[in-house]
Structures are given as C-alpha cells and as structure tokens.
Coordinates of C-alpha atoms in Angstrom, one line a residue:
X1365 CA 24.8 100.9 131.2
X1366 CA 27.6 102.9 132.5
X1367 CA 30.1 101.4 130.1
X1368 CA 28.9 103.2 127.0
X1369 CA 29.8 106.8 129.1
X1370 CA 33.1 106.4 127.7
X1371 CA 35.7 109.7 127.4
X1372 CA 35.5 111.1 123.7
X1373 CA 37.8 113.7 124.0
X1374 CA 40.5 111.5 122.6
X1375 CA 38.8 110.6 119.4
X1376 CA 40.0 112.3 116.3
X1377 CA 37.7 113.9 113.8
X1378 CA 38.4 111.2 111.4
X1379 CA 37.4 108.3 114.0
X1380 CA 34.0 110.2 114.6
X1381 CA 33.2 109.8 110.6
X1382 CA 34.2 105.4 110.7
X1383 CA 30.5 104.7 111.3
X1384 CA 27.9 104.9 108.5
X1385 CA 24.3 106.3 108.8
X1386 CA 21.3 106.5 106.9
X1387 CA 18.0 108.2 108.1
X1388 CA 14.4 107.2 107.4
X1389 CA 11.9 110.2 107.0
X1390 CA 8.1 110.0 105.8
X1391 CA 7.5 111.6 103.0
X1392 CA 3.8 112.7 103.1
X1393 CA 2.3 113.1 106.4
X1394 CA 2.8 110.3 108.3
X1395 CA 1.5 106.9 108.6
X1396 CA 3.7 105.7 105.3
X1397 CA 4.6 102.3 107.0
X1398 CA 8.1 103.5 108.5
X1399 CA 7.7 100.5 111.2
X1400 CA 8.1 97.6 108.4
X1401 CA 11.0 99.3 106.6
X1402 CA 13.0 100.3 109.5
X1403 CA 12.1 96.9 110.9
X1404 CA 13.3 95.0 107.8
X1405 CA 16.7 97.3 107.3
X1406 CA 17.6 97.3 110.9
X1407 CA 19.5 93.9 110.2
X1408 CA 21.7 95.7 108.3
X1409 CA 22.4 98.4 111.0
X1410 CA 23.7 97.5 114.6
X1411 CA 22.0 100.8 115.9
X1412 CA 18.2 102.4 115.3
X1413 CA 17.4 105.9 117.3
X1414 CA 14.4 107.6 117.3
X1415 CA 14.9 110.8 117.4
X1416 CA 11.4 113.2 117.2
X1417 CA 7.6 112.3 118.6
X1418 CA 6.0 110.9 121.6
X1419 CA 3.6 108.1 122.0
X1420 CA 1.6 109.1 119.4
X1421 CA 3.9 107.7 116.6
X1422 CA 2.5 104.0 116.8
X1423 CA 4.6 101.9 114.2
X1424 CA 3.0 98.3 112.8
X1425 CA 5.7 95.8 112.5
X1426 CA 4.6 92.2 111.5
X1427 CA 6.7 89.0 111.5
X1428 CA 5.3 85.9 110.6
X1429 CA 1.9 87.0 111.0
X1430 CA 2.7 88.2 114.3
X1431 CA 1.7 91.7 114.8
X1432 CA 4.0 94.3 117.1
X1433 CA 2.4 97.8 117.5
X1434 CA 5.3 100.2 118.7
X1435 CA 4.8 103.8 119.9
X1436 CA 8.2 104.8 121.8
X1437 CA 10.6 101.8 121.5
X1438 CA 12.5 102.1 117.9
X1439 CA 12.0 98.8 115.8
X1440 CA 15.5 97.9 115.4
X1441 CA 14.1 96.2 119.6
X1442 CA 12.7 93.5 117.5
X1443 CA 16.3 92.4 116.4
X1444 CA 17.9 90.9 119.1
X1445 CA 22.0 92.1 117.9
X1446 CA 20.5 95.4 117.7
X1447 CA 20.8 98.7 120.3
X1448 CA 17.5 100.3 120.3
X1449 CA 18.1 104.4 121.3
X1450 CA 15.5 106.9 121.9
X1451 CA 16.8 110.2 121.7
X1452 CA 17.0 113.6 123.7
X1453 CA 14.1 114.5 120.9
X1454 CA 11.6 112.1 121.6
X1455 CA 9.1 113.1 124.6
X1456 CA 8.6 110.3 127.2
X1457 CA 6.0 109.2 128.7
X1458 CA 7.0 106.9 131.4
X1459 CA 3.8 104.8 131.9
X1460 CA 3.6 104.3 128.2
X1461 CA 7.3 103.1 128.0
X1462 CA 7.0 101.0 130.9
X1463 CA 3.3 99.5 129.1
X1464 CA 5.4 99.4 126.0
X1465 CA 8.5 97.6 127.4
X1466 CA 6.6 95.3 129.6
X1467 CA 4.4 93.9 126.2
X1468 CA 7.9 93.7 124.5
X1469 CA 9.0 91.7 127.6
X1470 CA 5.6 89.4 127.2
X1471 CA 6.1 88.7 123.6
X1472 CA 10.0 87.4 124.3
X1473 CA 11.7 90.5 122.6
X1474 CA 14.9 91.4 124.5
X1475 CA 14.8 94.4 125.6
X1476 CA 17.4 95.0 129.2
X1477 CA 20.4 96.3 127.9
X1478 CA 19.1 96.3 124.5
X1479 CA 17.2 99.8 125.4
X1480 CA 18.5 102.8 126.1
X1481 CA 16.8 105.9 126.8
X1482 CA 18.5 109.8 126.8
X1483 CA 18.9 111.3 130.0
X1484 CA 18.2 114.6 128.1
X1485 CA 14.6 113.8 126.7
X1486 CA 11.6 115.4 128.5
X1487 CA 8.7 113.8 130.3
X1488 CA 5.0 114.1 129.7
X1489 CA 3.2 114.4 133.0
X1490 CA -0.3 114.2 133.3
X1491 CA -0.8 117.7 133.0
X1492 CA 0.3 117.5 129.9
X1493 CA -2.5 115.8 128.9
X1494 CA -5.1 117.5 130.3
X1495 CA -4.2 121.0 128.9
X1496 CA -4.6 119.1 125.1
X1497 CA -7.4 117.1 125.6
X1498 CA -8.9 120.6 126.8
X1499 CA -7.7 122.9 124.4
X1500 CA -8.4 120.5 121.5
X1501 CA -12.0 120.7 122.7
X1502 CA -12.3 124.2 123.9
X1503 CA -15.4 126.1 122.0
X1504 CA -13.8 128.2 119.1
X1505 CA -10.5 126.7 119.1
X1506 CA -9.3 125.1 115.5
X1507 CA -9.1 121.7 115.6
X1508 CA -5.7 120.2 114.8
X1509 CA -6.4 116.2 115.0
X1510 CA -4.2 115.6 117.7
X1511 CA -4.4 112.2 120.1
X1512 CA -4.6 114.4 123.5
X1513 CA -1.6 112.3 124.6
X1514 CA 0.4 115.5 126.3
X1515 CA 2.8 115.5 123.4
X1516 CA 1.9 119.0 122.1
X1517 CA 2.0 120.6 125.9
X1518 CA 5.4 119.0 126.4
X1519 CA 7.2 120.6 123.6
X1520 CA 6.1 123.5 124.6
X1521 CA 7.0 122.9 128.0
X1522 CA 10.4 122.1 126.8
X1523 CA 10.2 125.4 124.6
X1524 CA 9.5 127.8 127.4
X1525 CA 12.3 125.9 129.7
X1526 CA 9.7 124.8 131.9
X1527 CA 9.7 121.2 131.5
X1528 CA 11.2 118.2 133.3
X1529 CA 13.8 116.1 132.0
X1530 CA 14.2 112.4 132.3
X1531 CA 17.0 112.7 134.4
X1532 CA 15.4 115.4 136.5
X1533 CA 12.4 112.4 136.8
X1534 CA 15.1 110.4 138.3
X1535 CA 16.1 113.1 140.8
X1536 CA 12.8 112.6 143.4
X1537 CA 13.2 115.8 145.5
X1538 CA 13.5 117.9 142.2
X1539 CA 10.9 115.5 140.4
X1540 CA 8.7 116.2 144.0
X1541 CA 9.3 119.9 143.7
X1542 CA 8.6 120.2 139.8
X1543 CA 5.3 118.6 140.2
X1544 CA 4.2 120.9 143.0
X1545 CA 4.6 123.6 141.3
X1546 CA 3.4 122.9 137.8
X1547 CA 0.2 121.3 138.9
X1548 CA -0.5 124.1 141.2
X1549 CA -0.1 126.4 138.0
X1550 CA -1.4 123.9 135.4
X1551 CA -4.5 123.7 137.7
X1552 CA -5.5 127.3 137.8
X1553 CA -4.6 127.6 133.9
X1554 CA -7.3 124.7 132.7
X1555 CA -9.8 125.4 135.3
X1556 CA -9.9 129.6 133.8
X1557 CA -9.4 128.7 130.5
X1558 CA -11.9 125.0 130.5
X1559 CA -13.7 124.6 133.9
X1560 CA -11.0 121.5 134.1
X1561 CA -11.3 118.9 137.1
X1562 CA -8.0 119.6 139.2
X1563 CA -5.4 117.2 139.6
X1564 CA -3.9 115.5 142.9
X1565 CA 0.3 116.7 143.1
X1566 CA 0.5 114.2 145.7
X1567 CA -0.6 111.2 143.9
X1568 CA 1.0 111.8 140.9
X1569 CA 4.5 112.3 142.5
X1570 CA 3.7 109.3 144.1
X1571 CA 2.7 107.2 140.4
X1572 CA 5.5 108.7 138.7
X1573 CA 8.9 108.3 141.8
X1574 CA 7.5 105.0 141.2
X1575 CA 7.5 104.7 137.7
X1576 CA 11.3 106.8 137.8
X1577 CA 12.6 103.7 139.4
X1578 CA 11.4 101.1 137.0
X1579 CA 12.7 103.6 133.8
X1580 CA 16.4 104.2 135.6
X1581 CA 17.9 101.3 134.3
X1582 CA 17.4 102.3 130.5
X1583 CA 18.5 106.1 130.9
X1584 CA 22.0 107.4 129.7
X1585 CA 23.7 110.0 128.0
X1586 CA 22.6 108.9 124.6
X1587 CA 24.6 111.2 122.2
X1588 CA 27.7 109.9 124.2
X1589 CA 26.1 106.8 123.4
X1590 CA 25.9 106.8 119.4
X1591 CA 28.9 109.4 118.6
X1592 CA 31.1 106.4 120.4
X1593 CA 29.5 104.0 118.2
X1594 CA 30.1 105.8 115.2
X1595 CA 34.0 106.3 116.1
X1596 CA 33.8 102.0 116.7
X1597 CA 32.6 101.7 113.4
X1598 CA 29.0 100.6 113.8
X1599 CA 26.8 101.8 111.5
X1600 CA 23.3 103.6 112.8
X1601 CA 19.7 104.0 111.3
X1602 CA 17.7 107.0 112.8
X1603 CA 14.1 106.6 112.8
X1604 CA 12.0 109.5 112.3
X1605 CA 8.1 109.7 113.6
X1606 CA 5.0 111.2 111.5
X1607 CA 6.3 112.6 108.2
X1608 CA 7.6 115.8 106.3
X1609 CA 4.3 117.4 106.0
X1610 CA 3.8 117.3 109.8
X1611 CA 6.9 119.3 110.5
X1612 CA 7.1 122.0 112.9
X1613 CA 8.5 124.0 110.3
X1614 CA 7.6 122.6 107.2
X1615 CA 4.5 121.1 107.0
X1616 CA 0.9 122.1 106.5
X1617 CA 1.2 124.0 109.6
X1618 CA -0.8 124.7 112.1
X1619 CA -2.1 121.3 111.3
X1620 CA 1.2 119.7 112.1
X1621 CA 2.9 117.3 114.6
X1622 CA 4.9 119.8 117.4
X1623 CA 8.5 118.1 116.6
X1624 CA 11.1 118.2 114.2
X1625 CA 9.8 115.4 111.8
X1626 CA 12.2 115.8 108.6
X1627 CA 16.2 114.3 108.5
X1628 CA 17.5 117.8 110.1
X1629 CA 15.7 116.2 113.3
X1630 CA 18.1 113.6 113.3
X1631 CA 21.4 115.8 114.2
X1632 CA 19.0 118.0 116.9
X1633 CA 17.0 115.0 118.4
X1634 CA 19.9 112.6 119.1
X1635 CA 23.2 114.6 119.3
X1636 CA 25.3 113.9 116.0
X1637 CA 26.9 115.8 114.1
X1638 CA 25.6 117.1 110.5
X1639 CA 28.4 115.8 108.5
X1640 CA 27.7 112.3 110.6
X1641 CA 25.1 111.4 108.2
X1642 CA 25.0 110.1 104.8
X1643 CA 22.2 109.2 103.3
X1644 CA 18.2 109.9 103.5
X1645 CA 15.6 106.8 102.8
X1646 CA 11.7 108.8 102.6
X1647 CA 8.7 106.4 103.1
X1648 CA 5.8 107.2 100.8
X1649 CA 2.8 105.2 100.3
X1650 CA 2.1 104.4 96.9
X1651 CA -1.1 107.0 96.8
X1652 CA -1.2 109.2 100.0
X1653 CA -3.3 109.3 103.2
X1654 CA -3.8 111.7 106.0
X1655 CA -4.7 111.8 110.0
X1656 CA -6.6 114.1 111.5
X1657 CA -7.7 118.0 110.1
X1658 CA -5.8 120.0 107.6
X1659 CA -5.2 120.6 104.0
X1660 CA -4.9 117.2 101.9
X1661 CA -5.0 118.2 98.3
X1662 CA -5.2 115.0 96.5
X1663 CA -7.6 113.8 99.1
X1664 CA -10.6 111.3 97.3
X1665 CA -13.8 111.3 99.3
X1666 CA -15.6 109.2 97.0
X1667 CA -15.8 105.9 96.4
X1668 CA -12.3 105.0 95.2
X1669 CA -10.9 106.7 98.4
X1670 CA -13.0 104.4 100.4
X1671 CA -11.9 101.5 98.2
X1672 CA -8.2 102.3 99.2
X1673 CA -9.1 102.7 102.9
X1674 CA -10.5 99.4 103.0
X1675 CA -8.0 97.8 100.7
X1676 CA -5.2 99.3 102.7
X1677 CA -6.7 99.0 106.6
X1678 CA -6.0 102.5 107.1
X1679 CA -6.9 103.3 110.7
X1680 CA -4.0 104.5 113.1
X1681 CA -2.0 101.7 114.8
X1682 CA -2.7 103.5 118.5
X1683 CA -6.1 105.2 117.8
X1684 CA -7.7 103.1 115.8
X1685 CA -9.3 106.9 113.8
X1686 CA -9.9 106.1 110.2
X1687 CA -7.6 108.0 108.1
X1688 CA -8.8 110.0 105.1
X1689 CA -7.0 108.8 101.7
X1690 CA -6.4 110.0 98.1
X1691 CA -3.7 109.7 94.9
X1692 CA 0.0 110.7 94.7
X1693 CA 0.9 114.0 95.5
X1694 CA 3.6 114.6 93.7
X1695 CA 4.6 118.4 94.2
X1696 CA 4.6 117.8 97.9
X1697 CA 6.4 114.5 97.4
X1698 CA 9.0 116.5 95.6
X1699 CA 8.8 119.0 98.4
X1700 CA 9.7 116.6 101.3
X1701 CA 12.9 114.9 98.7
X1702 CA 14.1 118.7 98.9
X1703 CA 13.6 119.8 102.6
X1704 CA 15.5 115.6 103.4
X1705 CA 18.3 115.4 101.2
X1706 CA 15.8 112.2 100.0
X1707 CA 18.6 110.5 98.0
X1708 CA 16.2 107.1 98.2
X1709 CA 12.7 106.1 98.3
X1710 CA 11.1 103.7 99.7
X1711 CA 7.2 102.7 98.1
X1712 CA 5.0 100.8 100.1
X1713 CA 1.3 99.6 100.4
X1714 CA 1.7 98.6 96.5
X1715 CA -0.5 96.1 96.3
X1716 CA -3.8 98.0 97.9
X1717 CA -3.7 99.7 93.9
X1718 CA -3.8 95.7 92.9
X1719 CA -7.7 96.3 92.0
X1720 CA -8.2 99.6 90.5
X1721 CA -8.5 100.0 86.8
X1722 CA -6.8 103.3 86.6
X1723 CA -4.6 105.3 89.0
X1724 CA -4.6 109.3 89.0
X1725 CA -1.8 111.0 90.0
X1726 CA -1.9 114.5 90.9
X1727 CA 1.3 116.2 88.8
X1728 CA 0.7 119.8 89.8
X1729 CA -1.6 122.5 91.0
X1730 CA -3.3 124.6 89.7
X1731 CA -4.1 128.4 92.1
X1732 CA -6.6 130.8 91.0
X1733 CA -5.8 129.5 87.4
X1734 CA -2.4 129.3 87.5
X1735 CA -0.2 126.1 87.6
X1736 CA 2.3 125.6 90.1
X1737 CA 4.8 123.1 91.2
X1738 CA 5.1 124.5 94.7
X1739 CA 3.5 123.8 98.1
X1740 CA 1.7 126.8 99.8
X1741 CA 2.9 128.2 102.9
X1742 CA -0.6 129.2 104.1
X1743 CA -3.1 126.1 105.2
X1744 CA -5.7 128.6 103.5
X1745 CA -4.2 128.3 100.1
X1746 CA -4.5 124.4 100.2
X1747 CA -8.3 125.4 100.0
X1748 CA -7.7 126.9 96.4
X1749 CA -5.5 124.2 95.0
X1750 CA -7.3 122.3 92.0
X1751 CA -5.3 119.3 91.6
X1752 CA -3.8 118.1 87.7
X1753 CA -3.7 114.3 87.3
X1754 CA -2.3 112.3 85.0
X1755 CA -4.0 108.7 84.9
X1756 CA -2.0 105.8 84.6
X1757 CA -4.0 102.2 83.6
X1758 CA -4.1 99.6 86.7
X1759 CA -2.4 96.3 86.6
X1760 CA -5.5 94.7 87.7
X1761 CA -3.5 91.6 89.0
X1762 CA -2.2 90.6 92.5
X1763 CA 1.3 91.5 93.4
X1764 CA 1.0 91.3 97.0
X1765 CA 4.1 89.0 98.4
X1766 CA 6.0 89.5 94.7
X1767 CA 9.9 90.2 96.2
X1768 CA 11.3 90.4 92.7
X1769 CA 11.3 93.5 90.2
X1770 CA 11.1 92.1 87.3
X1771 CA 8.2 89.9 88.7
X1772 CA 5.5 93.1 89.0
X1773 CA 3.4 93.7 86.1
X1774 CA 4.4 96.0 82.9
X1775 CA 1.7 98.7 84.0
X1776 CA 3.4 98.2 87.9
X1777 CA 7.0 98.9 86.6
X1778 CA 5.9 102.3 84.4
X1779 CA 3.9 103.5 87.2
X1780 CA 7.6 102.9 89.8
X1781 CA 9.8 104.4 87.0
X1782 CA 7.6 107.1 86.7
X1783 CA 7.9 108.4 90.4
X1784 CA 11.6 107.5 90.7
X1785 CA 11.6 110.0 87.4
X1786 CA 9.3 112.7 88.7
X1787 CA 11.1 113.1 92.1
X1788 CA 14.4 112.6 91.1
X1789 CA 15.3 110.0 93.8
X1790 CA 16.4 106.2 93.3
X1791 CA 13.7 104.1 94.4
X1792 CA 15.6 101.2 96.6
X1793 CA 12.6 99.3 97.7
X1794 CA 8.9 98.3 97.1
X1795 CA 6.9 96.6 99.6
X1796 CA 4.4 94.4 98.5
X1797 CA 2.6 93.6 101.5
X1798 CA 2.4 93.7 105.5
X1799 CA 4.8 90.7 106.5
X1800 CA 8.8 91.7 107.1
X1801 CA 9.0 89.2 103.7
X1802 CA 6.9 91.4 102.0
X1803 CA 9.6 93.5 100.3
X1804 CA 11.5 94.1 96.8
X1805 CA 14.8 95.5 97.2
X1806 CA 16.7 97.0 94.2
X1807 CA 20.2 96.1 93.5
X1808 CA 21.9 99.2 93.9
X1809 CA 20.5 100.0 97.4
X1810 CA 21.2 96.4 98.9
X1811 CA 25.1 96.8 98.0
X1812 CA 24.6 100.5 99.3
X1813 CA 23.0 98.8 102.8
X1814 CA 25.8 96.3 102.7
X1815 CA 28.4 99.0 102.2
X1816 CA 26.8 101.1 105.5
X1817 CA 26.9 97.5 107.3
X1818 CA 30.2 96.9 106.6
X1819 CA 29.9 93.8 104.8
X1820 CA 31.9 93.0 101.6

C-alpha cells in the first residue's frame, strides 16, 4: 500500500498530463445503468474512482448471467488488472464496505491490493443514520425520498467540520473521543427534535475500532494515488453516483442527492486537477425514470409508464422501491450535456421500448403558456411545466442482445440520430440489454477508448 505514497514534487507539469481520463456522469436523475457501462469500459482503463455518494448508489453489473450489486466498491473491482479507488468524496460506511468487500471476496473477485480507499473520505456512524431516518419521518417535514442510510447527515457533518475522517477512524483514542462526544450531542438533538431511542457510545466505539482494523489495510492517500498514475501514463475512468438532476447544486433541488453528482465532482471528490480530464461519457436511459419525491416532468403514470417499469425491472438495486418512469426529457437532457462538458452519450435500456407502438418524447416545455427550453430553478415551477412531445413510431421488434448498428431497426436508428441531434453530443454506445455483451459501440468512440488506453 505504502508504495503508491510516492514523492510528486519532482514531476513536471507535462508528466502530470501523460495519463488519459474520461468521466462517466448520469444524465437524468440517477439509476441510468452507470454499473454496466463503467463495468464494460473499465477494460479499457487501468484505473476506476468513484468519486461522490455513499452506499446508497447501488450499481447492477451482470456477467454471464451472474449478477453483482455494488454500492461503495467502483466496478472497474470486477476486472482483475484493474485499481479500484474510492475517493476523498465518497462517504464511507465501514460495515457496508466490509459487507460489500467480504461478498466480493465470496464471489472470487480480487479485491486485496486491488482496493484502495482515501484516507481523506468521511465516515458515517450510526448517528448518522438515526438523525435521517428521523427527520425523513418527522410530522411536517418534506419528504425528500432518501434511503435513511446516514449519507445526507454525513455531508453535513463534513460541511460544518464536524465529522470524522477515515483516517481519524483509524486513530482509536481520537475515533474513541469523537464518538463520545457526538453521540452525547446527537442524542439530545433527536430525542428534542423526534422522541429518538438513545444510542450506546460505548458499544459503538467498540463495533466500529473493530471494524477500523479490518478497513486499514485499503486506506491511503488516494489523490497521491491517481495524480502518480496519471504522470506513469495509465489512463483513469471516474465513476460518478446518482445523476445530474440530483446534484447538490444543480438538480431538482431540495429533492436531490447531498453530493456533488456532475463531472466537476470528479476534480473535488478525488484530488485531480481540472485540466487532468478530457472527456465526459453521460448515461441516459432511453426514456427516463425517477427515485423517490420531486419534480419529474415527463413522468407517465398510466399504463404505458407501468409497461416500461415492468419491461425495464425498475426497482432500485439496494432498496428494492419501485421507481416512477416516463419519456425523454430532452431539455433537461440538454441541461445535464451543458453543466458536464457531455462530449459522449451513452443510451441504455433500449430494448424495454422493443414493444411499444409509438414513443413520445417530450421536446420542450411549456410555463403558464409559454414555451421554454430551459429547466426551472424552483421544484415549484416543475408543478407548471406542460410537457411538448413529439411521437416517434415503435420498431415493434426485439433488439435486445443486437451489438451491431446497422443491425437495429430503421425506426431504432431515427429515434438514436435524433437524440444524438437534439443534444448535440456523439452517441458512442447503445446497450441492448443487461449482460456486459449486451452493448453496441460506435466506431469513433472505440478508437477514442483505445486512444485513452493507449493502444494503437
């Protein structure tokens, strides 16, 4: 482990720039099917960091019919050449990552000195969690959707410099120390503001010096970490969690994730520079589907939207909650291609249209009469948006496991080339099912991947 904390103070600023990098983002809000694409592009990368989210983030990866369900670990784990990284943005929850790591272990997925975790990320602690889960269902309070898993409570933790590190989580007479005093003042908080049970300092020092142990062997300084393998010439993917309209800052807030969920994340959540990265790769479905409360314009709760649940399996990898569906959105798509730098796009879930005879698409909005392109700032606004579709005739045919273009249906193609036109990114690749093999990749964006990879 200690051999990556290498000296960089020799490196020139042209041997920081040898590596290449590429981020994926979500485009819409989360839930696009990042797991499969990082999954299948990480052999063409010899790093993946995450770099925003918690445990809540669960990614479906499945290889030869065998299904991994990961919620901290990045999926570039599931390639054995491949350094794994989670990043000082991520927040940790050591008994999930130890859950997490020992599955990984079960399944035969290398994972020591594969995994490496950033001294600098912060730790959810059972507090954590009870302030959510109590606030979330606190009389009066707005409902956000969230998974009560501590995340929320743990940025804001990190926010008010309050929170504990993982390498203060190594330290035990700080960890000791920390815990006494937050539970002690966590405790008085939940039981004024929610009649909350109390919870025991002593035990959960106890559960978590021993969990510290068993996470000490994967901590390091990760952005010493990546920056040296960008000067040695590897190339790195970043994996982001949720998607653009779940930003902190940009999405439909307050219904939004508590984490920096667009490319910008990247440079904050793992310690790169800005001018390190050089191209962006957005996830959208091929229609558009939402978690929890909050505006969804182009939502369908009638029978077609239940057809595309169904079709699609759309229930969260780690909850299990159904999510609510609907069409395109193309102004917000356009929205998130602006706020990432989107210079590709990646479509998946194709084949859940396979059945329809018609697919709306919603184009624009339409305000108190007036059509817009934009996306509101307000989550009130959303509530005046009438949608304005264009309709576009289904393919009524199965393309599901189809890994060539020119092998999709006319009406397939015209619907692709429309979005590549309407959002002015290149779409690089189509995924046509739920297996790794599952996937069309354009021309231009495999000799771009083999460029970042090195390979002639």
């Amino acid at each position: 482990m200690k051999r990556a904390l290498v000296c960089l103070t020799s490196l020139t600023e042209s041997d920081l720039k040898k590596g290449k990098t590429a981020v994926i983002v979500g485009a819409q809000w989360g839930d696009e099917g990042k797991g499969k694409i990082v999954d299948v592009l990480s052999e063409s990368f010899s790093v993946v960091a995450r770099y925003a989210g918690g445990h809540n983030a669960g990614h479906t990866v499945i290889i030869n019919g065998k299904k991994f369900i990961l919620q901290l670990v990045p999926c570039g784990v599931l390639r054995a050449e491949c350094r794994s990284v989670i990043g000082n943005g991520v927040v940790l929850d050591p008994l999930a990552f130890l859950k997490e790591v020992g599955a990984l272990r079960e399944a035969g997925v290398k994972v020591d000195g594969n995994l490496f975790v950033s001294s600098r990320a912060h730790v959810i602690l059972p507090y954590h969690r009870m302030i959510e889960l109590a606030a979330e269902n606190a009389p009066g309070r707005v409902k956000i959707g969230t998974t009560s898993r501590g995340i929320g409570p743990a940025y804001e933790d990190k926010m008010g410099r309050r929170g504990l590190r993982v390498a203060d989580l190594l330290d035990l007479d700080l960890l000791k120390k920390h815990i006494e005093n937050a539970v002690r003042e966590k405790n008085m908080i939940a039981h004024a503001l929610f009649n909350s049970e109390p919870l025991d300092a002593d035990r959960m020092y106890s559960e978590y010096a021993r969990a510290a142990e068993r996470v000490a062997p994967f901590v390091c300084d990760t952005a010493v970490l990546l920056n040296q393998a960008l000067a040695n010439g590897d190339s790195i993917l970043f994996e982001g969690a949720q998607g653009t309209m779940l930003d902190i800052d940009h999405g439909t807030y307050p219904f939004v994730t508590s984490s920096s969920a667009t490319s910008g994340g990247a440079v904050i959540g793992t310690g790169v520079a800005p001018n390190a990265l050089n191209s962006v790769i957005g996830i959208t479905k091929a229609y558009s589907t939402r978690v929890g409360e909050g505006p969804f314009p182009s939502e369908d709760k009638g029978p077609a939207g239940e057809q595309l649940r169904k079709r699609g399996n759309e229930y969260g990898a780690v909850t299990g909650r159904p999510r609510r569906t609907g069409w395109m959105d193309l102004p917000l798509l356009r929205y998130a291609g602006m706020i990432n730098g989107i210079d590709w796009l990646v479509v998946t879930k194709l084949d859940v249209l396979d059945e329809l005879p018609e697919i709306p698409v919603c184009v624009s909005y339409k305000i108190d009469g007036k059509q817009t392109m934009e996306a509101p700032a307000q989550a009130s606004d959303y509530d005046k948006i009438e949608g304005v579709y264009r309709k576009f005739p289904g393919w009524k045919t199965s393309t599901e496991g189809i890994t060539k273009f020119d092998k999709l249906p006319r009406q397939t193609k015209e619907y692709l080339s429309f979005l590549e036109k309407e959002t002015g990114a290149k779409i690089g690749m189509v995924s046509t099912g739920p297996d790794r093999d599952h996937t069309i990749f354009m021309d231009d964006f495999v000799s771009e991947l083999k460029t970042a990879a090195g390979k002639p």
